[in-house]
């Protein structure tokens, strides 16, 4: 299996240390949220310089507050600083509550906005100039973007039918969070592959992110994952993807249980169409020792399953 972990720590030095350890342990990727160290890109560039091959990806950077010209130049600065391939750009339109309430921006057309954004960003990351006039985004690059030093795959945080079509047509795949296997098999993968095929693009990646915990008490493990996922329960797009996957709550979608059960559930994600697994390891237990033991068991099982 191709397995990545959640990336992030309070300081850049600790992020570098985590990346070195994850690479040493054999993991294929680390995925960083947009608020890691305030903005993850500088810390990721440092981690990329101190590692040799592990993929470092954003999951995800928001589109609305950053013009695609600026986004492309930010990406170029990261790839130049890393000095090697391995940076992956995960982007998405985020959520209405954040865009409207925090940024004070309109969220009236997230599908159209994302399509225009990728129409501009994709060619820029390939070193092409762009002259595009859209309804939400426009750009006349005219040499104002430094091409990335290495190829940069782009993954879209896509759950709706329209965003899945856009991801298939204009991106290299999707990075998912809280999508159960049934939702991937019946909703995500068919739409994504159909759109990619129609656009003449290669088979897309499907990075499936879920909480993972190896623990003998499944109820206790689900309770632990519920604590980490309270913010997702009230978001409409997560509610829809959970329902499509047959889960009522984020904790029901989590991959938990003893080693044999977790192993089977992870394989079920791949059988459903995922190409990569993003495991967010959740500690379980009432004491520090118990939580550390749970993390050790989870990490050991994930390492056992690595390609």
PDB file of C-alpha atoms in Angstrom:
ATOM      1  CA  UNK A   1       0.000   0.000   0.000  1.00  0.00           C
ATOM      2  CA  UNK A   2       1.004   3.595  -0.593  1.00  0.00           C
ATOM      3  CA  UNK A   3       0.424   5.203   2.807  1.00  0.00           C
ATOM      4  CA  UNK A   4       0.990   8.746   4.025  1.00  0.00           C
ATOM      5  CA  UNK A   5       0.497  10.357   7.406  1.00  0.00           C
ATOM      6  CA  UNK A   6      -0.797  13.685   8.651  1.00  0.00           C
ATOM      7  CA  UNK A   7       2.034  16.197   8.755  1.00  0.00           C
ATOM      8  CA  UNK A   8       2.369  18.987  11.245  1.00  0.00           C
ATOM      9  CA  UNK A   9       4.028  20.126  14.449  1.00  0.00           C
ATOM     10  CA  UNK A  10       4.241  23.350  16.471  1.00  0.00           C
ATOM     11  CA  UNK A  11       7.570  24.494  15.009  1.00  0.00           C
ATOM     12  CA  UNK A  12       9.468  24.160  11.718  1.00  0.00           C
ATOM     13  CA  UNK A  13      12.250  22.246  13.489  1.00  0.00           C
ATOM     14  CA  UNK A  14       9.762  19.660  14.719  1.00  0.00           C
ATOM     15  CA  UNK A  15       8.191  19.427  11.268  1.00  0.00           C
ATOM     16  CA  UNK A  16      11.636  18.656   9.823  1.00  0.00           C
ATOM     17  CA  UNK A  17      12.182  16.036  12.538  1.00  0.00           C
ATOM     18  CA  UNK A  18       8.805  14.436  11.800  1.00  0.00           C
ATOM     19  CA  UNK A  19       9.514  14.304   8.058  1.00  0.00           C
ATOM     20  CA  UNK A  20      12.888  12.659   8.612  1.00  0.00           C
ATOM     21  CA  UNK A  21      11.302  10.032  10.854  1.00  0.00           C
ATOM     22  CA  UNK A  22       8.399   9.364   8.496  1.00  0.00           C
ATOM     23  CA  UNK A  23      10.813   8.852   5.623  1.00  0.00           C
ATOM     24  CA  UNK A  24      13.024   6.604   7.752  1.00  0.00           C
ATOM     25  CA  UNK A  25       9.934   4.570   8.700  1.00  0.00           C
ATOM     26  CA  UNK A  26       9.120   4.044   5.021  1.00  0.00           C
ATOM     27  CA  UNK A  27       5.986   6.155   4.678  1.00  0.00           C
ATOM     28  CA  UNK A  28       5.324   7.558   1.233  1.00  0.00           C
ATOM     29  CA  UNK A  29       3.895  10.977   2.088  1.00  0.00           C
ATOM     30  CA  UNK A  30       3.010  13.609   4.658  1.00  0.00           C
ATOM     31  CA  UNK A  31      -0.098  15.764   4.219  1.00  0.00           C
ATOM     32  CA  UNK A  32      -0.238  19.250   5.761  1.00  0.00           C
ATOM     33  CA  UNK A  33      -3.297  21.356   6.556  1.00  0.00           C
ATOM     34  CA  UNK A  34      -3.392  25.041   5.621  1.00  0.00           C
ATOM     35  CA  UNK A  35      -2.904  26.284   9.197  1.00  0.00           C
ATOM     36  CA  UNK A  36       0.227  24.273  10.035  1.00  0.00           C
ATOM     37  CA  UNK A  37       2.659  26.865  11.463  1.00  0.00           C
ATOM     38  CA  UNK A  38       0.259  29.520  10.155  1.00  0.00           C
ATOM     39  CA  UNK A  39       1.151  28.602   6.568  1.00  0.00           C
ATOM     40  CA  UNK A  40       2.792  25.230   5.934  1.00  0.00           C
ATOM     41  CA  UNK A  41       4.860  26.073   2.868  1.00  0.00           C
ATOM     42  CA  UNK A  42       8.040  27.393   4.489  1.00  0.00           C
ATOM     43  CA  UNK A  43       8.202  24.495   6.953  1.00  0.00           C
ATOM     44  CA  UNK A  44       7.513  22.039   4.119  1.00  0.00           C
ATOM     45  CA  UNK A  45      10.340  23.530   2.080  1.00  0.00           C
ATOM     46  CA  UNK A  46      12.684  23.050   5.036  1.00  0.00           C
ATOM     47  CA  UNK A  47      11.484  19.472   5.492  1.00  0.00           C
ATOM     48  CA  UNK A  48      11.967  18.829   1.790  1.00  0.00           C
ATOM     49  CA  UNK A  49      15.596  19.917   1.990  1.00  0.00           C
ATOM     50  CA  UNK A  50      16.214  17.498   4.860  1.00  0.00           C
ATOM     51  CA  UNK A  51      14.623  14.469   3.172  1.00  0.00           C
ATOM     52  CA  UNK A  52      15.311  12.692  -0.084  1.00  0.00           C
ATOM     53  CA  UNK A  53      12.144  11.207  -1.494  1.00  0.00           C
ATOM     54  CA  UNK A  54       9.084  11.420   0.725  1.00  0.00           C
ATOM     55  CA  UNK A  55       6.155  13.260  -0.878  1.00  0.00           C
ATOM     56  CA  UNK A  56       5.122  16.443   0.925  1.00  0.00           C
ATOM     57  CA  UNK A  57       1.622  17.600   0.071  1.00  0.00           C
ATOM     58  CA  UNK A  58      -0.829  20.265   1.149  1.00  0.00           C
ATOM     59  CA  UNK A  59      -4.245  19.021   2.183  1.00  0.00           C
ATOM     60  CA  UNK A  60      -5.330  21.582   1.452  1.00  0.00           C
ATOM     61  CA  UNK A  61      -4.536  25.207   0.623  1.00  0.00           C
ATOM     62  CA  UNK A  62      -7.624  27.340   0.104  1.00  0.00           C
ATOM     63  CA  UNK A  63      -8.208  28.929  -3.282  1.00  0.00           C
ATOM     64  CA  UNK A  64     -10.312  31.955  -2.366  1.00  0.00           C
ATOM     65  CA  UNK A  65      -7.765  34.068  -0.451  1.00  0.00           C
ATOM     66  CA  UNK A  66      -4.879  33.456  -2.886  1.00  0.00           C
ATOM     67  CA  UNK A  67      -4.845  34.444  -6.568  1.00  0.00           C
ATOM     68  CA  UNK A  68      -3.651  31.572  -8.802  1.00  0.00           C
ATOM     69  CA  UNK A  69      -0.706  33.698 -10.047  1.00  0.00           C
ATOM     70  CA  UNK A  70       0.462  34.133  -6.475  1.00  0.00           C
ATOM     71  CA  UNK A  71      -0.245  30.486  -5.713  1.00  0.00           C
ATOM     72  CA  UNK A  72       1.913  29.387  -8.642  1.00  0.00           C
ATOM     73  CA  UNK A  73       4.791  31.571  -7.497  1.00  0.00           C
ATOM     74  CA  UNK A  74       4.491  30.274  -3.935  1.00  0.00           C
ATOM     75  CA  UNK A  75       4.702  26.726  -5.276  1.00  0.00           C
ATOM     76  CA  UNK A  76       7.745  27.612  -7.367  1.00  0.00           C
ATOM     77  CA  UNK A  77       9.517  29.007  -4.322  1.00  0.00           C
ATOM     78  CA  UNK A  78       8.861  25.776  -2.406  1.00  0.00           C
ATOM     79  CA  UNK A  79      10.154  23.526  -5.171  1.00  0.00           C
ATOM     80  CA  UNK A  80      13.255  25.682  -5.575  1.00  0.00           C
ATOM     81  CA  UNK A  81      13.948  25.587  -1.845  1.00  0.00           C
ATOM     82  CA  UNK A  82      13.368  21.838  -1.583  1.00  0.00           C
ATOM     83  CA  UNK A  83      15.848  21.210  -4.370  1.00  0.00           C
ATOM     84  CA  UNK A  84      14.154  17.968  -5.355  1.00  0.00           C
ATOM     85  CA  UNK A  85      10.866  16.634  -6.738  1.00  0.00           C
ATOM     86  CA  UNK A  86       8.217  15.569  -4.263  1.00  0.00           C
ATOM     87  CA  UNK A  87       6.003  18.581  -3.581  1.00  0.00           C
ATOM     88  CA  UNK A  88       2.294  18.057  -4.302  1.00  0.00           C
ATOM     89  CA  UNK A  89      -0.211  20.892  -4.266  1.00  0.00           C
ATOM     90  CA  UNK A  90      -3.575  20.006  -2.781  1.00  0.00           C
ATOM     91  CA  UNK A  91      -6.075  22.861  -3.110  1.00  0.00           C
ATOM     92  CA  UNK A  92      -9.768  23.375  -2.569  1.00  0.00           C
ATOM     93  CA  UNK A  93     -12.478  26.031  -2.245  1.00  0.00           C
ATOM     94  CA  UNK A  94     -12.850  25.290   1.485  1.00  0.00           C
ATOM     95  CA  UNK A  95     -16.203  25.827   3.205  1.00  0.00           C
ATOM     96  CA  UNK A  96     -18.825  28.548   3.058  1.00  0.00           C
ATOM     97  CA  UNK A  97     -18.589  29.263   6.782  1.00  0.00           C
ATOM     98  CA  UNK A  98     -14.862  30.006   6.559  1.00  0.00           C
ATOM     99  CA  UNK A  99     -14.876  31.912   3.271  1.00  0.00           C
ATOM    100  CA  UNK A 100     -17.845  34.121   4.194  1.00  0.00           C
ATOM    101  CA  UNK A 101     -17.268  34.551   7.927  1.00  0.00           C
ATOM    102  CA  UNK A 102     -13.467  34.640   8.191  1.00  0.00           C
ATOM    103  CA  UNK A 103     -12.511  36.179   4.851  1.00  0.00           C
ATOM    104  CA  UNK A 104     -15.674  38.157   4.145  1.00  0.00           C
ATOM    105  CA  UNK A 105     -15.758  36.826   0.590  1.00  0.00           C
ATOM    106  CA  UNK A 106     -18.587  35.555  -1.592  1.00  0.00           C
ATOM    107  CA  UNK A 107     -19.118  31.796  -1.787  1.00  0.00           C
ATOM    108  CA  UNK A 108     -21.910  31.960  -4.355  1.00  0.00           C
ATOM    109  CA  UNK A 109     -20.190  29.945  -7.112  1.00  0.00           C
ATOM    110  CA  UNK A 110     -17.587  27.571  -5.634  1.00  0.00           C
ATOM    111  CA  UNK A 111     -17.747  25.211  -8.612  1.00  0.00           C
ATOM    112  CA  UNK A 112     -17.262  27.950 -11.205  1.00  0.00           C
ATOM    113  CA  UNK A 113     -14.602  29.617  -9.076  1.00  0.00           C
ATOM    114  CA  UNK A 114     -12.624  26.380  -8.728  1.00  0.00           C
ATOM    115  CA  UNK A 115     -12.854  25.581 -12.440  1.00  0.00           C
ATOM    116  CA  UNK A 116     -11.545  29.012 -13.403  1.00  0.00           C
ATOM    117  CA  UNK A 117      -8.839  28.790 -10.752  1.00  0.00           C
ATOM    118  CA  UNK A 118      -7.495  25.502 -12.113  1.00  0.00           C
ATOM    119  CA  UNK A 119      -7.818  26.751 -15.689  1.00  0.00           C
ATOM    120  CA  UNK A 120      -5.283  29.423 -14.748  1.00  0.00           C
ATOM    121  CA  UNK A 121      -3.136  27.518 -12.255  1.00  0.00           C
ATOM    122  CA  UNK A 122      -2.543  24.335 -14.251  1.00  0.00           C
ATOM    123  CA  UNK A 123      -0.807  25.959 -17.243  1.00  0.00           C
ATOM    124  CA  UNK A 124       1.217  28.263 -14.964  1.00  0.00           C
ATOM    125  CA  UNK A 125       2.627  25.263 -13.115  1.00  0.00           C
ATOM    126  CA  UNK A 126       3.602  23.786 -16.486  1.00  0.00           C
ATOM    127  CA  UNK A 127       5.589  26.924 -17.301  1.00  0.00           C
ATOM    128  CA  UNK A 128       3.027  28.346 -19.741  1.00  0.00           C
ATOM    129  CA  UNK A 129       1.782  31.929 -19.913  1.00  0.00           C
ATOM    130  CA  UNK A 130      -1.921  32.454 -19.319  1.00  0.00           C
ATOM    131  CA  UNK A 131      -4.287  35.097 -20.672  1.00  0.00           C
ATOM    132  CA  UNK A 132      -7.699  34.268 -19.265  1.00  0.00           C
ATOM    133  CA  UNK A 133     -10.728  36.389 -18.429  1.00  0.00           C
ATOM    134  CA  UNK A 134     -13.255  34.646 -16.198  1.00  0.00           C
ATOM    135  CA  UNK A 135     -16.163  35.646 -14.018  1.00  0.00           C
ATOM    136  CA  UNK A 136     -14.393  34.893 -10.744  1.00  0.00           C
ATOM    137  CA  UNK A 137     -10.707  34.774 -11.709  1.00  0.00           C
ATOM    138  CA  UNK A 138      -8.706  36.442 -14.451  1.00  0.00           C
ATOM    139  CA  UNK A 139      -4.992  36.443 -15.201  1.00  0.00           C
ATOM    140  CA  UNK A 140      -2.532  37.836 -17.716  1.00  0.00           C
ATOM    141  CA  UNK A 141       0.703  36.286 -16.554  1.00  0.00           C
ATOM    142  CA  UNK A 142       3.014  37.725 -19.250  1.00  0.00           C
ATOM    143  CA  UNK A 143       6.120  36.176 -17.713  1.00  0.00           C
ATOM    144  CA  UNK A 144       5.224  37.075 -14.120  1.00  0.00           C
ATOM    145  CA  UNK A 145       5.468  33.477 -12.869  1.00  0.00           C
ATOM    146  CA  UNK A 146       8.665  31.579 -12.181  1.00  0.00           C
ATOM    147  CA  UNK A 147       8.148  28.016 -13.469  1.00  0.00           C
ATOM    148  CA  UNK A 148       8.552  25.339 -10.784  1.00  0.00           C
ATOM    149  CA  UNK A 149      11.953  23.670 -10.730  1.00  0.00           C
ATOM    150  CA  UNK A 150      10.260  20.258 -10.702  1.00  0.00           C
ATOM    151  CA  UNK A 151       6.849  18.955 -11.835  1.00  0.00           C
ATOM    152  CA  UNK A 152       4.094  19.668  -9.306  1.00  0.00           C
ATOM    153  CA  UNK A 153       1.044  17.385  -9.263  1.00  0.00           C
ATOM    154  CA  UNK A 154      -2.203  19.155  -8.365  1.00  0.00           C
ATOM    155  CA  UNK A 155      -4.902  17.412  -6.351  1.00  0.00           C
ATOM    156  CA  UNK A 156      -8.324  18.895  -5.709  1.00  0.00           C
ATOM    157  CA  UNK A 157     -10.366  18.519  -2.546  1.00  0.00           C
ATOM    158  CA  UNK A 158     -13.471  17.383  -4.406  1.00  0.00           C
ATOM    159  CA  UNK A 159     -16.607  15.753  -3.034  1.00  0.00           C
ATOM    160  CA  UNK A 160     -19.460  17.119  -5.171  1.00  0.00           C
ATOM    161  CA  UNK A 161     -20.204  15.861  -8.709  1.00  0.00           C
ATOM    162  CA  UNK A 162     -19.127  19.157 -10.278  1.00  0.00           C
ATOM    163  CA  UNK A 163     -15.832  19.349  -8.392  1.00  0.00           C
ATOM    164  CA  UNK A 164     -15.119  15.704  -9.211  1.00  0.00           C
ATOM    165  CA  UNK A 165     -15.619  16.491 -12.901  1.00  0.00           C
ATOM    166  CA  UNK A 166     -13.287  19.483 -12.597  1.00  0.00           C
ATOM    167  CA  UNK A 167     -10.686  17.351 -10.807  1.00  0.00           C
ATOM    168  CA  UNK A 168     -10.796  14.757 -13.568  1.00  0.00           C
ATOM    169  CA  UNK A 169     -10.518  17.338 -16.331  1.00  0.00           C
ATOM    170  CA  UNK A 170      -8.021  19.794 -14.866  1.00  0.00           C
ATOM    171  CA  UNK A 171      -6.147  18.171 -11.971  1.00  0.00           C
ATOM    172  CA  UNK A 172      -4.139  15.024 -11.310  1.00  0.00           C
ATOM    173  CA  UNK A 173      -6.685  13.569  -8.932  1.00  0.00           C
ATOM    174  CA  UNK A 174      -8.331  14.245  -5.603  1.00  0.00           C
ATOM    175  CA  UNK A 175      -7.350  14.407  -1.972  1.00  0.00           C
ATOM    176  CA  UNK A 176     -10.296  13.333   0.155  1.00  0.00           C
ATOM    177  CA  UNK A 177     -11.121  13.663   3.814  1.00  0.00           C
ATOM    178  CA  UNK A 178     -13.867  11.675   5.544  1.00  0.00           C
ATOM    179  CA  UNK A 179     -14.953   9.747   2.449  1.00  0.00           C
ATOM    180  CA  UNK A 180     -15.857   6.149   3.410  1.00  0.00           C
ATOM    181  CA  UNK A 181     -15.094   3.299   0.993  1.00  0.00           C
ATOM    182  CA  UNK A 182     -18.654   3.061  -0.323  1.00  0.00           C
ATOM    183  CA  UNK A 183     -18.628   6.774  -1.209  1.00  0.00           C
ATOM    184  CA  UNK A 184     -15.330   6.347  -3.065  1.00  0.00           C
ATOM    185  CA  UNK A 185     -16.548   3.297  -4.972  1.00  0.00           C
ATOM    186  CA  UNK A 186     -20.007   4.559  -5.955  1.00  0.00           C
ATOM    187  CA  UNK A 187     -19.579   8.336  -6.105  1.00  0.00           C
ATOM    188  CA  UNK A 188     -15.973   9.557  -6.279  1.00  0.00           C
ATOM    189  CA  UNK A 189     -14.116   7.069  -8.463  1.00  0.00           C
ATOM    190  CA  UNK A 190     -16.685   6.676 -11.283  1.00  0.00           C
ATOM    191  CA  UNK A 191     -17.139  10.419 -11.784  1.00  0.00           C
ATOM    192  CA  UNK A 192     -13.439  11.181 -11.512  1.00  0.00           C
ATOM    193  CA  UNK A 193     -12.336   8.464 -13.935  1.00  0.00           C
ATOM    194  CA  UNK A 194     -15.055   9.331 -16.442  1.00  0.00           C
ATOM    195  CA  UNK A 195     -14.018  12.987 -16.491  1.00  0.00           C
ATOM    196  CA  UNK A 196     -10.298  12.196 -16.761  1.00  0.00           C
ATOM    197  CA  UNK A 197     -10.889   9.752 -19.588  1.00  0.00           C
ATOM    198  CA  UNK A 198     -13.059  12.221 -21.491  1.00  0.00           C
ATOM    199  CA  UNK A 199     -10.333  14.857 -21.151  1.00  0.00           C
ATOM    200  CA  UNK A 200      -7.636  12.444 -22.327  1.00  0.00           C
ATOM    201  CA  UNK A 201      -5.832  12.621 -19.010  1.00  0.00           C
ATOM    202  CA  UNK A 202      -4.034   9.754 -17.204  1.00  0.00           C
ATOM    203  CA  UNK A 203      -5.798   7.727 -14.538  1.00  0.00           C
ATOM    204  CA  UNK A 204      -6.217  10.073 -11.567  1.00  0.00           C
ATOM    205  CA  UNK A 205      -4.959   9.610  -8.042  1.00  0.00           C
ATOM    206  CA  UNK A 206      -7.437   9.214  -5.209  1.00  0.00           C
ATOM    207  CA  UNK A 207      -5.858  10.025  -1.851  1.00  0.00           C
ATOM    208  CA  UNK A 208      -8.261   8.837   0.842  1.00  0.00           C
ATOM    209  CA  UNK A 209      -7.838  10.467   4.233  1.00  0.00           C
ATOM    210  CA  UNK A 210      -9.457   9.036   7.370  1.00  0.00           C
ATOM    211  CA  UNK A 211      -8.730   8.778  11.099  1.00  0.00           C
ATOM    212  CA  UNK A 212      -7.029   5.474  11.936  1.00  0.00           C
ATOM    213  CA  UNK A 213      -6.572   3.838  15.348  1.00  0.00           C
ATOM    214  CA  UNK A 214      -5.533   0.318  16.278  1.00  0.00           C
ATOM    215  CA  UNK A 215      -7.163  -0.544  19.597  1.00  0.00           C
ATOM    216  CA  UNK A 216      -8.942  -3.562  21.028  1.00  0.00           C
ATOM    217  CA  UNK A 217     -11.931  -1.561  22.292  1.00  0.00           C
ATOM    218  CA  UNK A 218     -13.656  -0.297  19.148  1.00  0.00           C
ATOM    219  CA  UNK A 219     -16.140   1.871  21.058  1.00  0.00           C
ATOM    220  CA  UNK A 220     -13.336   3.618  22.921  1.00  0.00           C
ATOM    221  CA  UNK A 221     -11.455   4.133  19.666  1.00  0.00           C
ATOM    222  CA  UNK A 222     -14.495   5.652  17.954  1.00  0.00           C
ATOM    223  CA  UNK A 223     -15.005   7.961  20.915  1.00  0.00           C
ATOM    224  CA  UNK A 224     -11.394   9.132  20.584  1.00  0.00           C
ATOM    225  CA  UNK A 225     -11.812   9.841  16.868  1.00  0.00           C
ATOM    226  CA  UNK A 226     -15.064  11.709  17.552  1.00  0.00           C
ATOM    227  CA  UNK A 227     -13.188  14.187  19.751  1.00  0.00           C
ATOM    228  CA  UNK A 228     -10.840  15.030  16.870  1.00  0.00           C
ATOM    229  CA  UNK A 229     -13.614  15.393  14.300  1.00  0.00           C
ATOM    230  CA  UNK A 230     -16.283  17.537  15.947  1.00  0.00           C
ATOM    231  CA  UNK A 231     -15.720  20.393  13.489  1.00  0.00           C
ATOM    232  CA  UNK A 232     -16.555  18.221  10.480  1.00  0.00           C
ATOM    233  CA  UNK A 233     -19.865  16.909  11.778  1.00  0.00           C
ATOM    234  CA  UNK A 234     -21.719  20.144  11.085  1.00  0.00           C
ATOM    235  CA  UNK A 235     -20.328  20.867   7.604  1.00  0.00           C
ATOM    236  CA  UNK A 236     -22.763  20.140   4.807  1.00  0.00           C
ATOM    237  CA  UNK A 237     -20.286  18.731   2.292  1.00  0.00           C
ATOM    238  CA  UNK A 238     -18.890  16.285   4.849  1.00  0.00           C
ATOM    239  CA  UNK A 239     -22.391  15.297   5.889  1.00  0.00           C
ATOM    240  CA  UNK A 240     -23.206  14.456   2.275  1.00  0.00           C
ATOM    241  CA  UNK A 241     -20.090  12.355   1.643  1.00  0.00           C
ATOM    242  CA  UNK A 242     -20.554  10.523   4.952  1.00  0.00           C
ATOM    243  CA  UNK A 243     -24.159   9.744   4.045  1.00  0.00           C
ATOM    244  CA  UNK A 244     -23.098   8.441   0.635  1.00  0.00           C
ATOM    245  CA  UNK A 245     -20.674   6.174   2.467  1.00  0.00           C
ATOM    246  CA  UNK A 246     -23.300   4.885   4.883  1.00  0.00           C
ATOM    247  CA  UNK A 247     -21.943   6.722   7.932  1.00  0.00           C
ATOM    248  CA  UNK A 248     -23.947   9.063  10.140  1.00  0.00           C
ATOM    249  CA  UNK A 249     -20.977  10.664  11.876  1.00  0.00           C
ATOM    250  CA  UNK A 250     -17.247  11.145  11.276  1.00  0.00           C
ATOM    251  CA  UNK A 251     -16.456   8.635  14.019  1.00  0.00           C
ATOM    252  CA  UNK A 252     -18.449   5.977  12.139  1.00  0.00           C
ATOM    253  CA  UNK A 253     -16.244   6.558   9.087  1.00  0.00           C
ATOM    254  CA  UNK A 254     -13.012   6.191  11.074  1.00  0.00           C
ATOM    255  CA  UNK A 255     -10.914   3.068  10.607  1.00  0.00           C
ATOM    256  CA  UNK A 256     -10.613   1.528  14.057  1.00  0.00           C
ATOM    257  CA  UNK A 257     -10.291  -1.854  15.731  1.00  0.00           C
ATOM    258  CA  UNK A 258      -7.710  -4.537  16.337  1.00  0.00           C
ATOM    259  CA  UNK A 259      -4.957  -5.177  13.788  1.00  0.00           C
ATOM    260  CA  UNK A 260      -6.882  -7.643  11.642  1.00  0.00           C
ATOM    261  CA  UNK A 261      -9.918  -5.394  11.369  1.00  0.00           C
ATOM    262  CA  UNK A 262      -7.928  -2.257  10.548  1.00  0.00           C
ATOM    263  CA  UNK A 263      -5.882  -4.164   7.973  1.00  0.00           C
ATOM    264  CA  UNK A 264      -9.064  -5.314   6.222  1.00  0.00           C
ATOM    265  CA  UNK A 265     -10.615  -1.832   6.325  1.00  0.00           C
ATOM    266  CA  UNK A 266      -7.530  -0.260   4.777  1.00  0.00           C
ATOM    267  CA  UNK A 267      -7.530  -2.825   2.008  1.00  0.00           C
ATOM    268  CA  UNK A 268     -11.189  -2.036   1.514  1.00  0.00           C
ATOM    269  CA  UNK A 269     -10.275   1.561   0.708  1.00  0.00           C
ATOM    270  CA  UNK A 270      -7.996   0.379  -2.089  1.00  0.00           C
ATOM    271  CA  UNK A 271     -10.624  -2.065  -3.340  1.00  0.00           C
ATOM    272  CA  UNK A 272     -13.056   0.868  -3.498  1.00  0.00           C
ATOM    273  CA  UNK A 273     -10.712   2.781  -5.815  1.00  0.00           C
ATOM    274  CA  UNK A 274      -8.298   4.719  -3.601  1.00  0.00           C
ATOM    275  CA  UNK A 275      -4.730   4.821  -4.895  1.00  0.00           C
ATOM    276  CA  UNK A 276      -3.215   6.269  -1.705  1.00  0.00           C
ATOM    277  CA  UNK A 277      -4.157   6.179   1.957  1.00  0.00           C
ATOM    278  CA  UNK A 278      -3.709   9.211   4.182  1.00  0.00           C
ATOM    279  CA  UNK A 279      -3.813   7.907   7.754  1.00  0.00           C
ATOM    280  CA  UNK A 280      -4.496  10.397  10.508  1.00  0.00           C
ATOM    281  CA  UNK A 281      -3.318   8.386  13.521  1.00  0.00           C
ATOM    282  CA  UNK A 282      -5.534   9.007  16.571  1.00  0.00           C
ATOM    283  CA  UNK A 283      -4.210   8.083  20.038  1.00  0.00           C
ATOM    284  CA  UNK A 284      -6.627   6.042  22.157  1.00  0.00           C
ATOM    285  CA  UNK A 285      -6.546   5.463  25.901  1.00  0.00           C
ATOM    286  CA  UNK A 286      -7.077   7.019  29.284  1.00  0.00           C
ATOM    287  CA  UNK A 287      -3.400   7.336  30.171  1.00  0.00           C
ATOM    288  CA  UNK A 288      -0.353   8.621  28.394  1.00  0.00           C
ATOM    289  CA  UNK A 289       1.103   5.127  28.301  1.00  0.00           C
ATOM    290  CA  UNK A 290      -2.076   3.707  26.776  1.00  0.00           C
ATOM    291  CA  UNK A 291      -2.181   6.416  24.112  1.00  0.00           C
ATOM    292  CA  UNK A 292       1.461   5.866  23.221  1.00  0.00           C
ATOM    293  CA  UNK A 293       0.848   2.128  22.958  1.00  0.00           C
ATOM    294  CA  UNK A 294      -2.108   2.731  20.639  1.00  0.00           C
ATOM    295  CA  UNK A 295       0.009   4.978  18.398  1.00  0.00           C
ATOM    296  CA  UNK A 296       2.806   2.384  18.342  1.00  0.00           C
ATOM    297  CA  UNK A 297       0.382  -0.376  17.353  1.00  0.00           C
ATOM    298  CA  UNK A 298      -1.171   1.772  14.633  1.00  0.00           C
ATOM    299  CA  UNK A 299       2.189   2.868  13.240  1.00  0.00           C
ATOM    300  CA  UNK A 300       3.522  -0.695  13.250  1.00  0.00           C
ATOM    301  CA  UNK A 301       0.511  -1.996  11.353  1.00  0.00           C
ATOM    302  CA  UNK A 302       0.752   0.777   8.767  1.00  0.00           C
ATOM    303  CA  UNK A 303       4.457   0.021   8.269  1.00  0.00           C
ATOM    304  CA  UNK A 304       3.642  -3.645   7.794  1.00  0.00           C
ATOM    305  CA  UNK A 305       1.328  -2.730   4.915  1.00  0.00           C
ATOM    306  CA  UNK A 306       3.701  -0.377   3.091  1.00  0.00           C
ATOM    307  CA  UNK A 307       4.754  -1.370  -0.429  1.00  0.00           C
TER     308      UNK A 307
END
